[in-house]
XYZ file of C-alpha atoms in Angstrom:
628
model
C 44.877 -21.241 58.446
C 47.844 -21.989 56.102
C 50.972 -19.263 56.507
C 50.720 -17.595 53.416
C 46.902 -16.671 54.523
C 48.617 -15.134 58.000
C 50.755 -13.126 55.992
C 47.788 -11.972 53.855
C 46.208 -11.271 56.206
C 48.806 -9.223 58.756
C 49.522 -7.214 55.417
C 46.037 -6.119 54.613
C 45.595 -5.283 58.189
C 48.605 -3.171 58.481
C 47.768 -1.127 55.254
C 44.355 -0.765 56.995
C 46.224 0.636 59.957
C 48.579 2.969 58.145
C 46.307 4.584 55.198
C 44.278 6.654 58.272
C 47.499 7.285 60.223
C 48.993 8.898 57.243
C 45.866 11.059 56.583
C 46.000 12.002 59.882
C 50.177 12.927 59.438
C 48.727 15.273 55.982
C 45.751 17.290 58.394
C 47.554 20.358 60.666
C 46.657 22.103 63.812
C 47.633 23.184 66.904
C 47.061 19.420 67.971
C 49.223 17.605 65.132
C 52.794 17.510 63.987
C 52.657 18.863 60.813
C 50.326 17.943 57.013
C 47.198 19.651 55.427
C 43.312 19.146 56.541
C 42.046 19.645 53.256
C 44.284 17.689 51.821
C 43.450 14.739 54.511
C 39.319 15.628 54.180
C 40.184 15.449 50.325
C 41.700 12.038 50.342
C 39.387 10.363 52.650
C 36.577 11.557 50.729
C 38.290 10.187 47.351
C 38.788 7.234 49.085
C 34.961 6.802 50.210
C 33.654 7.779 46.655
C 35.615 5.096 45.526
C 34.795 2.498 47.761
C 30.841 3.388 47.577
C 31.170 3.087 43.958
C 32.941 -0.492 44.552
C 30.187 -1.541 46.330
C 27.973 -0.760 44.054
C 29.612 -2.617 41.203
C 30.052 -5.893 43.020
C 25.922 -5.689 44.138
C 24.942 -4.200 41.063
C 26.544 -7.210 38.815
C 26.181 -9.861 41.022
C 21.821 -8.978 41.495
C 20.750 -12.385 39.258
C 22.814 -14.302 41.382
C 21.739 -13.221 44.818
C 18.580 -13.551 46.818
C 19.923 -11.611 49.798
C 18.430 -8.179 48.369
C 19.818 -6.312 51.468
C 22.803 -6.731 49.810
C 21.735 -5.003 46.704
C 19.603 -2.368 48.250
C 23.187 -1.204 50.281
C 25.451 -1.068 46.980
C 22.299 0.562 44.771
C 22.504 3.643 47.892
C 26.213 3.746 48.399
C 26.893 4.549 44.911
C 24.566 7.731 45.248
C 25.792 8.438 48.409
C 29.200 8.370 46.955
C 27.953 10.674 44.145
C 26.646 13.468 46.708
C 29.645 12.936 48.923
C 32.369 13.733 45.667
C 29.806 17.106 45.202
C 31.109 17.599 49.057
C 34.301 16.741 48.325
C 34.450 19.409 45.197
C 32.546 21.826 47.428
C 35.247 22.031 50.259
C 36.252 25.350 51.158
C 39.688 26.132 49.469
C 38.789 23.155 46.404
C 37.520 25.971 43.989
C 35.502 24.225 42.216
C 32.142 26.331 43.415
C 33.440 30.107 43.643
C 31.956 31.868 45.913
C 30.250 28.787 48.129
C 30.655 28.984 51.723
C 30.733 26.483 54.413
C 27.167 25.737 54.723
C 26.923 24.095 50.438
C 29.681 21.412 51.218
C 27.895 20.919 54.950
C 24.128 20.573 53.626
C 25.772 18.113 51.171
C 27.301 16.161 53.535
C 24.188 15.794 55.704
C 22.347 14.791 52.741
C 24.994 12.356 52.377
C 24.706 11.396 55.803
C 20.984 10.973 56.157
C 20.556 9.141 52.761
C 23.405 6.369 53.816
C 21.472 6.492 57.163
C 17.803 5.588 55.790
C 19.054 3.272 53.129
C 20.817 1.398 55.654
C 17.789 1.174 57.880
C 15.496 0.186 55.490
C 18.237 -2.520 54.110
C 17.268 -5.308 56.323
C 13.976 -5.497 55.160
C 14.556 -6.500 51.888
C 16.306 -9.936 53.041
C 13.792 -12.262 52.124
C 12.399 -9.477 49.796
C 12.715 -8.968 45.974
C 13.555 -5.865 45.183
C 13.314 -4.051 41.656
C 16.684 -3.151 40.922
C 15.840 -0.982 38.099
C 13.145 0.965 40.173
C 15.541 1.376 42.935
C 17.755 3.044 40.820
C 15.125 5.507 39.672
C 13.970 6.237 42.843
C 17.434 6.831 43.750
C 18.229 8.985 41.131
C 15.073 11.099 41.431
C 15.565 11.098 45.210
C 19.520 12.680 44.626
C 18.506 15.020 41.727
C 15.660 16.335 43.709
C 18.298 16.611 46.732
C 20.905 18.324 44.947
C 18.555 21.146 42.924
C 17.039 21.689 46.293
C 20.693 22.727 47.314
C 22.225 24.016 44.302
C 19.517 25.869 42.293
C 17.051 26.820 45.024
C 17.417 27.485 49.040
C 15.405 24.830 49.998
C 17.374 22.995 52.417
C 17.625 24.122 55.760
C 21.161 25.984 56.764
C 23.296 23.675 58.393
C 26.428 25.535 58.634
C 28.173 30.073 58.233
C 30.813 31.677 59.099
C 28.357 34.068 61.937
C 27.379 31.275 63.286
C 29.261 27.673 63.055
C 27.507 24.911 62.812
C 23.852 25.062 63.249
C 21.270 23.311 65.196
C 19.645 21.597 62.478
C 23.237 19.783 61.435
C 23.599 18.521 64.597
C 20.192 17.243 64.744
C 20.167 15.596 61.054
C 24.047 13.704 61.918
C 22.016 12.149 65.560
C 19.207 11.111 63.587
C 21.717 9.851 61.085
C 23.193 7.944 63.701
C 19.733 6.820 64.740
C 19.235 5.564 61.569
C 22.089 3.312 61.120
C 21.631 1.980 65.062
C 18.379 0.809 63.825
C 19.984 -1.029 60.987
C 21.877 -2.396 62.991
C 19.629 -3.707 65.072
C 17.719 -4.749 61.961
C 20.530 -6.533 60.579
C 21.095 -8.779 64.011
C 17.620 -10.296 63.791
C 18.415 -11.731 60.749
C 21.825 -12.543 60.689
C 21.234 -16.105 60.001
C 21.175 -15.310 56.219
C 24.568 -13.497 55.924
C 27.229 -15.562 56.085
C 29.396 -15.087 59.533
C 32.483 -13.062 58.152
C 30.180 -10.860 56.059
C 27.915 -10.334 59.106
C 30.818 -9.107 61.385
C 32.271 -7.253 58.977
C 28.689 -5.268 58.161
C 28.193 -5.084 61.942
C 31.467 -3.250 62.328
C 30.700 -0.885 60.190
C 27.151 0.144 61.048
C 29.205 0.324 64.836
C 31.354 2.678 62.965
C 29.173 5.070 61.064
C 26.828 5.428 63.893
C 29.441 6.375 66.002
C 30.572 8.797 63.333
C 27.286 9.863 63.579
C 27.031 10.849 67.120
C 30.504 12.012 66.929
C 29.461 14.826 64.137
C 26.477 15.600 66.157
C 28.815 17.046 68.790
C 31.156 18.577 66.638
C 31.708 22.563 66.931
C 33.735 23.018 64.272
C 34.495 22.295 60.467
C 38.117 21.370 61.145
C 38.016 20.466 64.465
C 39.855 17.393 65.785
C 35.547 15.412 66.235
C 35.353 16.651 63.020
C 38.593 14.658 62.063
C 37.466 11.859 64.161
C 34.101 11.668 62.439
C 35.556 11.213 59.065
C 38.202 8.443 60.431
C 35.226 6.496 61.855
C 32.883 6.905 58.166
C 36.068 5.752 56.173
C 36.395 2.797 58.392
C 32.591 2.163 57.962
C 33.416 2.056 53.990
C 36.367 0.175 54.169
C 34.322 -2.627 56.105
C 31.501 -2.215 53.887
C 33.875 -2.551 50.864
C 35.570 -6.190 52.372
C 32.545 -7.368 53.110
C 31.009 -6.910 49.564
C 34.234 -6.670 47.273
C 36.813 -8.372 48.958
C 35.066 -11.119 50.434
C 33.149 -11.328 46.974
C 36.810 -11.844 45.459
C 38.321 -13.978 48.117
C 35.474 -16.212 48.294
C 32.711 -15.326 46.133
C 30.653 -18.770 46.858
C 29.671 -17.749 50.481
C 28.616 -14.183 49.456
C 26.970 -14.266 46.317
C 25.866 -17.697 46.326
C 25.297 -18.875 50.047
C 21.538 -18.980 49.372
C 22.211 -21.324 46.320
C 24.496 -23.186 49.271
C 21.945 -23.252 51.760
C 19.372 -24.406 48.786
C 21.132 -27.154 48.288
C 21.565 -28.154 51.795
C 17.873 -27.947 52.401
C 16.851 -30.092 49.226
C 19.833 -32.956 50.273
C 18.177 -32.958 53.598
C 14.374 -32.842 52.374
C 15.772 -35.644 50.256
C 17.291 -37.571 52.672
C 14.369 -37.329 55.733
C 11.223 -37.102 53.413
C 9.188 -40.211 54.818
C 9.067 -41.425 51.121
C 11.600 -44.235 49.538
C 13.919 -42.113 47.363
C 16.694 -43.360 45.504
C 18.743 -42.070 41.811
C 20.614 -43.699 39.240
C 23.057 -42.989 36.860
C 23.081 -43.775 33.306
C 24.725 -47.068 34.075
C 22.159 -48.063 36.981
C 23.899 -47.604 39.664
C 22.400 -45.837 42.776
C 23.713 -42.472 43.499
C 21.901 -41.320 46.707
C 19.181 -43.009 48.847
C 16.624 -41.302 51.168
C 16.934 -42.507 54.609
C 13.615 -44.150 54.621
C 14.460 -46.506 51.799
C 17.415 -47.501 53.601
C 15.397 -47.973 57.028
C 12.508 -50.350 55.096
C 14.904 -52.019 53.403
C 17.373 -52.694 56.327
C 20.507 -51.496 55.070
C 23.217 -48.715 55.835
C 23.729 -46.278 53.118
C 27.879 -47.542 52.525
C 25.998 -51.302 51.633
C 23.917 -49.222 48.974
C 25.636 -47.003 47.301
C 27.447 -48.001 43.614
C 25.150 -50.848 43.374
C 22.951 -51.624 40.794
C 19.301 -50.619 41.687
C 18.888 -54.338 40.133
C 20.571 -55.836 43.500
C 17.680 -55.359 45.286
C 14.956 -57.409 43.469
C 13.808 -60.928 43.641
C 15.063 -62.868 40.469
C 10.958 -61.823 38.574
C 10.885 -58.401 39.339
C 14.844 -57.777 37.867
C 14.121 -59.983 34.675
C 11.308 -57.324 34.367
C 12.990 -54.332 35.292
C 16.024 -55.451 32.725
C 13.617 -56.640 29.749
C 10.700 -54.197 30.096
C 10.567 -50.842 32.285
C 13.988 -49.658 31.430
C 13.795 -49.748 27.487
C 10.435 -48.186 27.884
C 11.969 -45.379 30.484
C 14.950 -44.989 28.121
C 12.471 -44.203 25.410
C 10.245 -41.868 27.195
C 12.429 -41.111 30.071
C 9.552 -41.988 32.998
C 7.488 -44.573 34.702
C 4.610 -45.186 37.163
C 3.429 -46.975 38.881
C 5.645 -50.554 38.249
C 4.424 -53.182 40.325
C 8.244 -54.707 41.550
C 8.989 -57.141 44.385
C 12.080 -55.694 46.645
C 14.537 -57.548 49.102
C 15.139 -56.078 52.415
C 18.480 -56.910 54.563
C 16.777 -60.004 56.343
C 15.024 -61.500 53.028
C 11.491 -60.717 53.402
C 9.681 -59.656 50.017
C 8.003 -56.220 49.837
C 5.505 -54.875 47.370
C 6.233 -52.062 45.803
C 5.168 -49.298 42.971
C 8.143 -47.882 41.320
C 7.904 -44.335 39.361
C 10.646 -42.661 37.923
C 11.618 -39.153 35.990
C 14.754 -38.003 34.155
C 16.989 -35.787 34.235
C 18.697 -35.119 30.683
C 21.653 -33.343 30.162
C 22.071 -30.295 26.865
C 22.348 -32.866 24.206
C 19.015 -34.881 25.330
C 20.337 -38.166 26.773
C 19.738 -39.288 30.217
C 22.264 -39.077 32.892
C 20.790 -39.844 36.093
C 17.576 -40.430 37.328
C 14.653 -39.959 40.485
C 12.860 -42.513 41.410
C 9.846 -42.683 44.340
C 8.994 -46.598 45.492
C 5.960 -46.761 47.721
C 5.555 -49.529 49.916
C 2.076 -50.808 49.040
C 2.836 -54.614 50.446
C 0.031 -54.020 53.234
C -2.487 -52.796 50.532
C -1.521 -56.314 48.603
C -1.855 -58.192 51.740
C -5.215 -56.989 52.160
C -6.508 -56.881 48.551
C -5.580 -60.946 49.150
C -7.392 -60.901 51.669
C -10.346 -59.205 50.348
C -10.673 -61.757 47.378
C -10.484 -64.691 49.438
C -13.538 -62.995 51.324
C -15.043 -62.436 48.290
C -14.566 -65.776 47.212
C -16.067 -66.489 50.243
C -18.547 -64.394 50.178
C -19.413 -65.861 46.855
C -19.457 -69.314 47.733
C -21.501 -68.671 50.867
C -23.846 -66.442 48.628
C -24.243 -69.881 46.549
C -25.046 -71.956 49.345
C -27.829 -69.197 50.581
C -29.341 -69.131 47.297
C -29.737 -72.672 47.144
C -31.012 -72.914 50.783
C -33.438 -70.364 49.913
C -34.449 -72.298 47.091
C -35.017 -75.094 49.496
C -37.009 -72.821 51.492
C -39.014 -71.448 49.119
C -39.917 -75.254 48.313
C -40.604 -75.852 51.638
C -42.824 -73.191 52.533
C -44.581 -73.816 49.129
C -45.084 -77.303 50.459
C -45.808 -76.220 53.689
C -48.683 -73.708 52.883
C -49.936 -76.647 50.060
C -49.927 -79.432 52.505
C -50.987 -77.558 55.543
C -53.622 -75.218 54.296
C -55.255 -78.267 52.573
C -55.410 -79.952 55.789
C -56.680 -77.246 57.806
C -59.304 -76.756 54.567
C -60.403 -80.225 55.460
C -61.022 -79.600 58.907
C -62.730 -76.405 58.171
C -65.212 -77.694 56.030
C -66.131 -80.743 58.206
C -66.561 -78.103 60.846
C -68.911 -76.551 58.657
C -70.687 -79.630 57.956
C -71.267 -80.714 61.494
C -72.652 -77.245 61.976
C -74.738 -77.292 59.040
C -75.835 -81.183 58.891
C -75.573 -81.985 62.459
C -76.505 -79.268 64.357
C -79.643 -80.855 65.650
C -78.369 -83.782 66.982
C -75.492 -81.648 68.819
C -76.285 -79.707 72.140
C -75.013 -75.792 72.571
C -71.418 -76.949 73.911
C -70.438 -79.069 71.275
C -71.436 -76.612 68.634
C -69.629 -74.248 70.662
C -66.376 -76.414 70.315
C -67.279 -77.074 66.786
C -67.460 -73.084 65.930
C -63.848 -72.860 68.025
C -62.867 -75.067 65.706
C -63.510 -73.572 62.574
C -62.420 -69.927 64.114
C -58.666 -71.797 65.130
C -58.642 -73.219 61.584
C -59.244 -69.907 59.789
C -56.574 -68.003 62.150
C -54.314 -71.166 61.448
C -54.643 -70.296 57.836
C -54.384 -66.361 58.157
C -51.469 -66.805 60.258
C -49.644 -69.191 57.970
C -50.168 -66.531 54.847
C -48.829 -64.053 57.072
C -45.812 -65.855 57.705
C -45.150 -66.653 53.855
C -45.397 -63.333 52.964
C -43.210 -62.225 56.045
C -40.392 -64.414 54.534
C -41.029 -63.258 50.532
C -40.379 -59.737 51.848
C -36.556 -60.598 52.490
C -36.468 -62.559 48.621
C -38.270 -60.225 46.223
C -35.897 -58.225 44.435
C -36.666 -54.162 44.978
C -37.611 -51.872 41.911
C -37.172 -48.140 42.785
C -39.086 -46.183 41.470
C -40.908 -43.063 42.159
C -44.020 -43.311 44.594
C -46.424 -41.027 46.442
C -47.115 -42.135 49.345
C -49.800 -39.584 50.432
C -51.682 -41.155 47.319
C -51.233 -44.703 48.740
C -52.106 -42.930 51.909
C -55.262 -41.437 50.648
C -55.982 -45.081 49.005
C -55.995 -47.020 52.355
C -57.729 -44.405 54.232
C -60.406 -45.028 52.236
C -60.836 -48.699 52.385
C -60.288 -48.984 56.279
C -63.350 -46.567 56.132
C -64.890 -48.036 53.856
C -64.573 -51.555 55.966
C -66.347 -49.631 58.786
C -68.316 -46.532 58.062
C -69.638 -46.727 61.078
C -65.921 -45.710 63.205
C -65.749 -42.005 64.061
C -62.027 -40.902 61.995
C -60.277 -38.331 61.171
C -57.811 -38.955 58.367
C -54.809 -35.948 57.750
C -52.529 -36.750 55.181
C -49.961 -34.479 53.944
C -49.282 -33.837 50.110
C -46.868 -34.399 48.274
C -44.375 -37.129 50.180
C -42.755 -38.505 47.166
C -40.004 -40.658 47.168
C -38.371 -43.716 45.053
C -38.646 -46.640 46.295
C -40.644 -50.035 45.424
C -43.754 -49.504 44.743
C -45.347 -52.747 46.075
C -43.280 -53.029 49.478
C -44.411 -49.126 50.465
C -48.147 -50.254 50.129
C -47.238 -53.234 52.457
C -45.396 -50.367 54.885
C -48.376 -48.210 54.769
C -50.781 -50.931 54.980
C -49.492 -51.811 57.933
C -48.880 -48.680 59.720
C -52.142 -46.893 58.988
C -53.526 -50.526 59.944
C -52.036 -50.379 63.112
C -53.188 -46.901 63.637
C -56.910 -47.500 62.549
C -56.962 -51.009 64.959
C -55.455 -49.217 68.101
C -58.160 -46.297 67.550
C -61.328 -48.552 67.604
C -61.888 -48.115 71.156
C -61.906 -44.157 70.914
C -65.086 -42.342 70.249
C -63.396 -39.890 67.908
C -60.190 -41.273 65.933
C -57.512 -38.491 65.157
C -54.992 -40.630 61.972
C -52.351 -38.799 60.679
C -49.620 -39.265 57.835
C -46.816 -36.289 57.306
C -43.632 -35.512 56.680
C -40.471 -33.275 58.263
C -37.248 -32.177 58.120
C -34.411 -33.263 60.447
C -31.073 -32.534 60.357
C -31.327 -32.488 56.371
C -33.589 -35.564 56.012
C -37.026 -36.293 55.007
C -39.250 -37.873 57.997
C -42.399 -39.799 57.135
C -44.801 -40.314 60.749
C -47.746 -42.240 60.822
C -49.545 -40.550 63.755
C -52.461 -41.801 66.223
C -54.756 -40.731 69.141
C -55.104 -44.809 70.532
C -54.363 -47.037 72.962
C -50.363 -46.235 72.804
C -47.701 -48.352 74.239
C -45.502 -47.950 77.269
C -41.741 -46.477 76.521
C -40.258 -49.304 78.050
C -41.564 -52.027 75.877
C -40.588 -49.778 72.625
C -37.852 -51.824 71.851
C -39.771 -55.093 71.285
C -42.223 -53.360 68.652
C -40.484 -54.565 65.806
C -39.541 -58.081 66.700
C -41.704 -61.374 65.587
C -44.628 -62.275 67.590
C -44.350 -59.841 70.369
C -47.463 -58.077 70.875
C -47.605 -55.094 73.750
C -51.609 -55.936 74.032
C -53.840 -58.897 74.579
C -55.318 -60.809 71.618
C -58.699 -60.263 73.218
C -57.997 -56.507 73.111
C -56.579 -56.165 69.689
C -56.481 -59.286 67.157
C -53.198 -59.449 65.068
C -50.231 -62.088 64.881
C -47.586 -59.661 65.746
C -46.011 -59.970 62.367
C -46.796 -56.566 60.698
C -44.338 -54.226 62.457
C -41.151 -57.182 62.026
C -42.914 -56.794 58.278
C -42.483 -53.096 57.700
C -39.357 -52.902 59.712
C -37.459 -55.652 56.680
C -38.546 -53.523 54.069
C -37.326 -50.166 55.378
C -33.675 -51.749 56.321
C -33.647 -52.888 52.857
C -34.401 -49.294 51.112
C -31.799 -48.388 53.918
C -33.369 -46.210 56.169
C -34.646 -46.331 59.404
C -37.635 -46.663 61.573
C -38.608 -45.673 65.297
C -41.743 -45.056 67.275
C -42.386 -43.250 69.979
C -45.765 -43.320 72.574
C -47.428 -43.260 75.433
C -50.271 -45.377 77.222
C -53.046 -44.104 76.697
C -52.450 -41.211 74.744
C -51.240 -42.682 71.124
C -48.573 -43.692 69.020
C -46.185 -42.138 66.297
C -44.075 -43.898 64.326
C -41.384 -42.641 62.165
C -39.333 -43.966 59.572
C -36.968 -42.678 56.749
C -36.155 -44.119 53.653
């Protein structure tokens, strides 16, 4: 604190001192020297009115610059508080202003003073973070006073608060505690949120709610209109005013920036530290391209401090490419339409290691439309490169490896071709010799050997089946799919009828649900059905009534197709080796098959993508399940 401030400071506190003292030296009674009471009452009251009506003023033209609307709601009630005290003032007995009024008008106008100050002042702390209607409150004010003041002037509404029978009444003493009430509770009000006023102003406003509600309880035992309480009651409201007044006029002169625009202050303090901690690389330039302010995360990927940073070109910091760029192409385009995204640049950290990064940038002009500085937001995308590299060298890859399959498959395909050709020609051979000897022969050949004869013809012909099943096992993985839409209870309906027809003999039950549609390839599903309502009617030949079943349900949200059987079943343990090549769960001499036809249906429902599962018991049936 410099001198001169002392001295300012030592004088306004003096004249603070001395103004009550001397309208304490104008009152008289038996307990002062010598001076005038309503001459002291007058002048402190003049002296309120004013200050209420200062306070006002400063609030009421400084609203569109505040967001603190405490503040405002105070000076909006003080200045009607100061127009019903100057009625109390002119109402004094001995003023003459209202012949023939007694002590209880100036009384019930100083308790409406009182309890108006009191309210408004509770209520103030609300309105904080709160907008507030200033020309409402005003209104509401105004019809709140005028209401107030007919109720006293033209009507006897108001309770009697003070005659010359009886003194001062009950109900005055009552409405100057709750007054007092009041203001304690803005007070209390006020200290929960005193981290929006700045200190000075929130001692100053503490002070005075200290004052008034002391003033408060002070009238509430007061027995008299010119009694020394009574004296002391208006001492303690004029200091409330006066502290009041500095904190919104004088502290709005002295230093105007912390009162009427410390939320601007703190605005601004929040936005350079958003700016400076957001997890985002931040930087601006001026019009000349040099950086202005860095967030901390730029400086922390980059590796440098923010004294290395500042008043250098944003240029610095790119490899040789990516400033040739910047220079040549993304600032005459930003200069022209004042923005960018998304600029693919290459960045230089402390220790020389290249980042990737995406530069986008905005603007900011000044009045006469040309740029002056500028925000810009980098993001690090050097991982994402890294691993879009990476991806098309899989791909790549992928591709080659893709080329090598397809030709490999083309070998196979040439190969099983050959295979089937060479083999099943063979095996044709030995078939029809077989034949022949049987045919020819078969009197010159005893029962044994045409035994081993017919064994060989049977081995031939399941040689042959089993080497078609295998070729067709290995063109389910090559043909290409074509989805499109398919009934399977039709297809259903269509193989029930030729396993029946195969055997009309067989006892069986077909049940077939309607309407399972779905898209998928038409050929492939009869292959899947084939198979399953093969398996079903094979596994059922042994039971003198066959129950086969083909449905549909819904789990979890998805369509489930079953294929459902009454036969021979299979044991839970060996469920996981259904769907594999070759393994059978049951003797060839029980049930003939190659074990193919499960490992068949399973390839085609992984490649519609769905799923298939079975579930049984020995015995008692199978059900298998699949979704598509």
């Amino acid at each position: 604190m410099t001198s001169s401030d002392l001295v300012s400071r030592s004088a306004r506190f003096a004249l603070v001192m001395l103004f009550p003292a001397a309208l304490v030296l104008t009152s008289r009674g038996n307990y002062l020297l010598f001076g005038n009471y309503l001459l002291f009452h007058t002048l402190a009251e003049i002296v309120t009115v004013v200050a209420g009506c200062g306070i006002f003023m400063v609030a009421w033209h400084a609203r569109r610059q505040i967001d603190n609307h405490c503040l405002l709601l105070i000076g909006i009630s003080h200045l009607f508080v100061a127009i019903i005290t100057l009625f109390h003032a002119l109402s004094y007995g001995g003023m003459g202003v209202f012949p023939g009024a007694g002590t209880n008008l100036s009384t019930q106008l100083w308790i409406g003073s009182r309890l108006l100050q009191g309210a408004s002042l509770a209520l103030a702390p609300l309105f904080v973070r709160k907008r507030l209607n200033p020309a409402a409150t005003v209104t509401a004010y105004m019809a709140a006073t005028s209401l107030f003041l007919l109720s006293i002037l033209c009507g006897d509404i108001f309770p009697l608060c003070a005659s010359d029978e009886m003194g001062i009444t009950p109900f005055k003493k009552g409405a100057e505690f709750l007054a007092g009430v009041f203001i304690l509770a803005a007070l209390t009000g006020l200290l929960t949120k005193r981290r929006h006023f700045d200190a000075r102003v929130f001692r100053m406003l503490s002070f005075s709610l200290v004052f008034l509600a002391t003033s408060g309880f002070v009238f509430a035992l007061n027995t008299g209109i010119s009694s020394l309480t009574g004296m002391t009651g208006h001492l303690l409201t004029l200091g409330g005013f006066i502290l009041i007044y500095r904190a919104m006029v004088e502290t709005g002169l002295e230093r105007p920036y912390d009162l009427l625009f410390r939320d601007l202050k703190e605005s601004e303090e929040r936005y350079r530290s958003l700016y400076n901690r957001t997890p985002v690389m931040l930087h601006s330039i001026d019009r000349e391209g040099k950086i202005i302010n860095v967030s901390d995360f730029w400086l922390e990927t980059l590796g440098y401090r923010r004294d290395e940073v500042l008043g250098r070109l944003s240029a610095d910091f790119m490899t040789d490419e990516s400033r040739a760029y910047v220079i040549g192409t993304v600032v005459p385009e930003f200069l022209r339409t004042g923005r960018t995204r998304d600029i693919p640049l290459h960045l230089l950290t402390s220790s020389g290691k290249v980042i990737d990064v995406l530069l986008s940038s905005e603007a900011e002009r000044d009045e006469e439309g040309k740029i002056v500085r500028s925000l810009s937001v980098m993001t690090d995308v050097t991982e994402q490169r890294r691993a879009a590299r990476q991806i098309e060298r899989l791909n790549e890859s992928l591709a080659s490896r893709a080329m090598d399959l397809e030709v490999a498959n083309g070998d196979l395909e040439a190969f099983n071709y050959s295979v089937s050709h060479d083999l099943r020609s063979h095996l044709t051979v030995i078939r029809g010799f077989s034949d022949v000897l049987l045919e020819i022969c078969t009197d010159k050949l005893d029962d044994e050997c045409r035994s081993y004869v017919r064994h060989i013809a049977e081995e031939t012909g399941r040689m042959n089946g089993l080497i078609g099943t295998l070729l067709d096992f290995s063109r389910v993985a090559r043909v290409e799919l074509e989805r499109i839409p398919v009934n399977l209870s039709t297809l259903a309906e269509e193989i029930a009828l030729e396993l029946s027809m195969k055997d009309q003999e067989r006892m069986a039950e077909f049940i077939i649900a309607d309407d399972a549609d779905v898209t998928a390839d038409p050929g492939l599903m009869r292959v899947v059905m084939e198979n399953l309502l093969g398996n079903a009617w094979k596994y059922t030949g042994r039971r003198d009534r066959a129950v086969i079943e083909f449905g549909k349900e819904e789990t979890e949200g998805q369509t489930v197709f079953f294929v459902r059987d009454n036969g021979a079943g299979f044991s839970s343990q060996q469920a996981d080796k259904l769907f594999l090549p070759f393994q059978r769960l049951h003797g060839r001499s029980e049930f003939p098959g190659h074990g193919i036809g499960l490992a068949t249906v399973h390839r085609i429902i992984s490649r519609h993508g769905g799923t298939i599962w079975a579930q049984g018991e020995e015995g008692t049936g199978a059900v298998f399940y699949f979704t598509l």
